[in-house]
C-alpha cells in the first residue's frame, strides 16, 4: 500500500508555466521585474508572492514558455509581460 505523501514535483513540466511553478517575469511597460508562484485560489497570498491560477496574470501565462511575451488584461489595463524564467 502506498500512503499519501508530500507532493512529488519531479515529474512536473518546468518548460511551461502552470500550477505550482515559480515564474520570473518582466513588465515590458516599465521594465520592472516580478517573481511569483502560481497556486490554487485558496492559497493565493500576494504578500508571500503567491498568485491564484485564476488571476488575469496567471491566466495569460499558463502554457507559455521562457522568452515568450504575453498580454495580461488586468483591471488597470493591459500589461505586456515577458517570461524570463520558470522553475518548479
JSON list of C-alpha atoms in Angstrom, two decimals:
[
{"chain": "A", "resi": 1, "resn": "UNK", "atom": "CA", "xyz": [0.00, 0.00, 0.00]},
{"chain": "A", "resi": 2, "resn": "UNK", "atom": "CA", "xyz": [1.14, 3.49, -0.79]},
{"chain": "A", "resi": 3, "resn": "UNK", "atom": "CA", "xyz": [0.10, 6.20, 1.61]},
{"chain": "A", "resi": 4, "resn": "UNK", "atom": "CA", "xyz": [-0.38, 9.89, 0.91]},
{"chain": "A", "resi": 5, "resn": "UNK", "atom": "CA", "xyz": [2.94, 11.65, 0.64]},
{"chain": "A", "resi": 6, "resn": "UNK", "atom": "CA", "xyz": [4.35, 15.08, 0.07]},
{"chain": "A", "resi": 7, "resn": "UNK", "atom": "CA", "xyz": [3.67, 16.21, -3.47]},
{"chain": "A", "resi": 8, "resn": "UNK", "atom": "CA", "xyz": [6.37, 14.98, -5.84]},
{"chain": "A", "resi": 9, "resn": "UNK", "atom": "CA", "xyz": [7.23, 17.81, -8.20]},
{"chain": "A", "resi": 10, "resn": "UNK", "atom": "CA", "xyz": [9.99, 15.94, -10.04]},
{"chain": "A", "resi": 11, "resn": "UNK", "atom": "CA", "xyz": [7.69, 14.88, -12.88]},
{"chain": "A", "resi": 12, "resn": "UNK", "atom": "CA", "xyz": [6.13, 18.31, -13.39]},
{"chain": "A", "resi": 13, "resn": "UNK", "atom": "CA", "xyz": [6.98, 20.00, -16.66]},
{"chain": "A", "resi": 14, "resn": "UNK", "atom": "CA", "xyz": [9.09, 23.06, -15.89]},
{"chain": "A", "resi": 15, "resn": "UNK", "atom": "CA", "xyz": [9.24, 24.22, -19.50]},
{"chain": "A", "resi": 16, "resn": "UNK", "atom": "CA", "xyz": [5.78, 25.79, -19.44]},
{"chain": "A", "resi": 17, "resn": "UNK", "atom": "CA", "xyz": [4.00, 27.95, -16.89]},
{"chain": "A", "resi": 18, "resn": "UNK", "atom": "CA", "xyz": [1.44, 26.12, -14.78]},
{"chain": "A", "resi": 19, "resn": "UNK", "atom": "CA", "xyz": [0.22, 25.36, -11.28]},
{"chain": "A", "resi": 20, "resn": "UNK", "atom": "CA", "xyz": [2.97, 25.32, -8.61]},
{"chain": "A", "resi": 21, "resn": "UNK", "atom": "CA", "xyz": [5.53, 26.91, -10.95]},
{"chain": "A", "resi": 22, "resn": "UNK", "atom": "CA", "xyz": [7.57, 29.90, -9.88]},
{"chain": "A", "resi": 23, "resn": "UNK", "atom": "CA", "xyz": [7.72, 32.43, -12.68]},
{"chain": "A", "resi": 24, "resn": "UNK", "atom": "CA", "xyz": [10.05, 35.38, -13.11]},
{"chain": "A", "resi": 25, "resn": "UNK", "atom": "CA", "xyz": [8.67, 37.99, -15.50]},
{"chain": "A", "resi": 26, "resn": "UNK", "atom": "CA", "xyz": [9.48, 41.45, -16.75]},
{"chain": "A", "resi": 27, "resn": "UNK", "atom": "CA", "xyz": [6.76, 44.06, -17.18]},
{"chain": "A", "resi": 28, "resn": "UNK", "atom": "CA", "xyz": [7.75, 45.47, -20.56]},
{"chain": "A", "resi": 29, "resn": "UNK", "atom": "CA", "xyz": [5.79, 48.66, -19.92]},
{"chain": "A", "resi": 30, "resn": "UNK", "atom": "CA", "xyz": [8.04, 49.87, -17.10]},
{"chain": "A", "resi": 31, "resn": "UNK", "atom": "CA", "xyz": [10.86, 47.25, -17.19]},
{"chain": "A", "resi": 32, "resn": "UNK", "atom": "CA", "xyz": [10.11, 46.11, -13.62]},
{"chain": "A", "resi": 33, "resn": "UNK", "atom": "CA", "xyz": [10.78, 42.52, -12.65]},
{"chain": "A", "resi": 34, "resn": "UNK", "atom": "CA", "xyz": [8.37, 40.33, -10.69]},
{"chain": "A", "resi": 35, "resn": "UNK", "atom": "CA", "xyz": [8.60, 36.83, -9.28]},
{"chain": "A", "resi": 36, "resn": "UNK", "atom": "CA", "xyz": [5.71, 34.74, -8.02]},
{"chain": "A", "resi": 37, "resn": "UNK", "atom": "CA", "xyz": [4.39, 31.22, -7.64]},
{"chain": "A", "resi": 38, "resn": "UNK", "atom": "CA", "xyz": [1.11, 30.16, -9.24]},
{"chain": "A", "resi": 39, "resn": "UNK", "atom": "CA", "xyz": [-1.12, 28.38, -6.72]},
{"chain": "A", "resi": 40, "resn": "UNK", "atom": "CA", "xyz": [-4.71, 27.25, -6.18]},
{"chain": "A", "resi": 41, "resn": "UNK", "atom": "CA", "xyz": [-7.08, 30.18, -5.45]},
{"chain": "A", "resi": 42, "resn": "UNK", "atom": "CA", "xyz": [-7.38, 29.39, -1.71]},
{"chain": "A", "resi": 43, "resn": "UNK", "atom": "CA", "xyz": [-3.57, 29.50, -1.33]},
{"chain": "A", "resi": 44, "resn": "UNK", "atom": "CA", "xyz": [-3.08, 32.87, -3.04]},
{"chain": "A", "resi": 45, "resn": "UNK", "atom": "CA", "xyz": [-1.23, 35.45, -0.94]},
{"chain": "A", "resi": 46, "resn": "UNK", "atom": "CA", "xyz": [0.41, 38.41, -2.66]},
{"chain": "A", "resi": 47, "resn": "UNK", "atom": "CA", "xyz": [2.50, 39.22, 0.42]},
{"chain": "A", "resi": 48, "resn": "UNK", "atom": "CA", "xyz": [4.33, 35.90, 0.00]},
{"chain": "A", "resi": 49, "resn": "UNK", "atom": "CA", "xyz": [4.43, 36.06, -3.79]},
{"chain": "A", "resi": 50, "resn": "UNK", "atom": "CA", "xyz": [1.66, 33.54, -4.46]},
{"chain": "A", "resi": 51, "resn": "UNK", "atom": "CA", "xyz": [-0.96, 34.36, -7.10]},
{"chain": "A", "resi": 52, "resn": "UNK", "atom": "CA", "xyz": [-4.09, 32.44, -7.98]},
{"chain": "A", "resi": 53, "resn": "UNK", "atom": "CA", "xyz": [-4.07, 30.39, -11.17]},
{"chain": "A", "resi": 54, "resn": "UNK", "atom": "CA", "xyz": [-7.41, 32.12, -11.86]},
{"chain": "A", "resi": 55, "resn": "UNK", "atom": "CA", "xyz": [-5.90, 35.62, -11.74]},
{"chain": "A", "resi": 56, "resn": "UNK", "atom": "CA", "xyz": [-5.60, 37.56, -15.02]},
{"chain": "A", "resi": 57, "resn": "UNK", "atom": "CA", "xyz": [-1.79, 37.50, -14.92]},
{"chain": "A", "resi": 58, "resn": "UNK", "atom": "CA", "xyz": [-1.53, 33.75, -14.25]},
{"chain": "A", "resi": 59, "resn": "UNK", "atom": "CA", "xyz": [-4.24, 33.06, -16.84]},
{"chain": "A", "resi": 60, "resn": "UNK", "atom": "CA", "xyz": [-2.21, 34.86, -19.51]},
{"chain": "A", "resi": 61, "resn": "UNK", "atom": "CA", "xyz": [0.98, 32.94, -18.59]},
{"chain": "A", "resi": 62, "resn": "UNK", "atom": "CA", "xyz": [-0.27, 29.35, -18.25]},
{"chain": "A", "resi": 63, "resn": "UNK", "atom": "CA", "xyz": [1.04, 27.10, -21.02]},
{"chain": "A", "resi": 64, "resn": "UNK", "atom": "CA", "xyz": [3.64, 29.61, -22.18]},
{"chain": "A", "resi": 65, "resn": "UNK", "atom": "CA", "xyz": [7.43, 29.12, -22.22]},
{"chain": "A", "resi": 66, "resn": "UNK", "atom": "CA", "xyz": [10.50, 31.12, -21.22]},
{"chain": "A", "resi": 67, "resn": "UNK", "atom": "CA", "xyz": [11.16, 34.01, -23.57]},
{"chain": "A", "resi": 68, "resn": "UNK", "atom": "CA", "xyz": [7.53, 34.35, -24.66]},
{"chain": "A", "resi": 69, "resn": "UNK", "atom": "CA", "xyz": [5.74, 37.67, -24.38]},
{"chain": "A", "resi": 70, "resn": "UNK", "atom": "CA", "xyz": [2.09, 37.85, -23.31]},
{"chain": "A", "resi": 71, "resn": "UNK", "atom": "CA", "xyz": [-0.59, 40.42, -22.65]},
{"chain": "A", "resi": 72, "resn": "UNK", "atom": "CA", "xyz": [-2.41, 40.25, -19.32]},
{"chain": "A", "resi": 73, "resn": "UNK", "atom": "CA", "xyz": [-5.77, 42.03, -19.16]},
{"chain": "A", "resi": 74, "resn": "UNK", "atom": "CA", "xyz": [-5.98, 43.41, -15.63]},
{"chain": "A", "resi": 75, "resn": "UNK", "atom": "CA", "xyz": [-8.40, 45.96, -14.13]},
{"chain": "A", "resi": 76, "resn": "UNK", "atom": "CA", "xyz": [-5.84, 48.75, -14.66]},
{"chain": "A", "resi": 77, "resn": "UNK", "atom": "CA", "xyz": [-5.46, 47.92, -18.36]},
{"chain": "A", "resi": 78, "resn": "UNK", "atom": "CA", "xyz": [-3.21, 45.64, -20.39]},
{"chain": "A", "resi": 79, "resn": "UNK", "atom": "CA", "xyz": [0.20, 44.55, -19.12]},
{"chain": "A", "resi": 80, "resn": "UNK", "atom": "CA", "xyz": [2.82, 43.40, -21.61]},
{"chain": "A", "resi": 81, "resn": "UNK", "atom": "CA", "xyz": [4.93, 40.74, -19.90]},
{"chain": "A", "resi": 82, "resn": "UNK", "atom": "CA", "xyz": [7.96, 38.65, -20.85]},
{"chain": "A", "resi": 83, "resn": "UNK", "atom": "CA", "xyz": [8.58, 35.29, -19.18]},
{"chain": "A", "resi": 84, "resn": "UNK", "atom": "CA", "xyz": [12.22, 35.25, -18.03]},
{"chain": "A", "resi": 85, "resn": "UNK", "atom": "CA", "xyz": [12.42, 32.03, -16.01]},
{"chain": "A", "resi": 86, "resn": "UNK", "atom": "CA", "xyz": [10.18, 29.13, -14.95]},
{"chain": "A", "resi": 87, "resn": "UNK", "atom": "CA", "xyz": [11.07, 26.84, -12.05]},
{"chain": "A", "resi": 88, "resn": "UNK", "atom": "CA", "xyz": [9.26, 24.12, -10.09]}
]
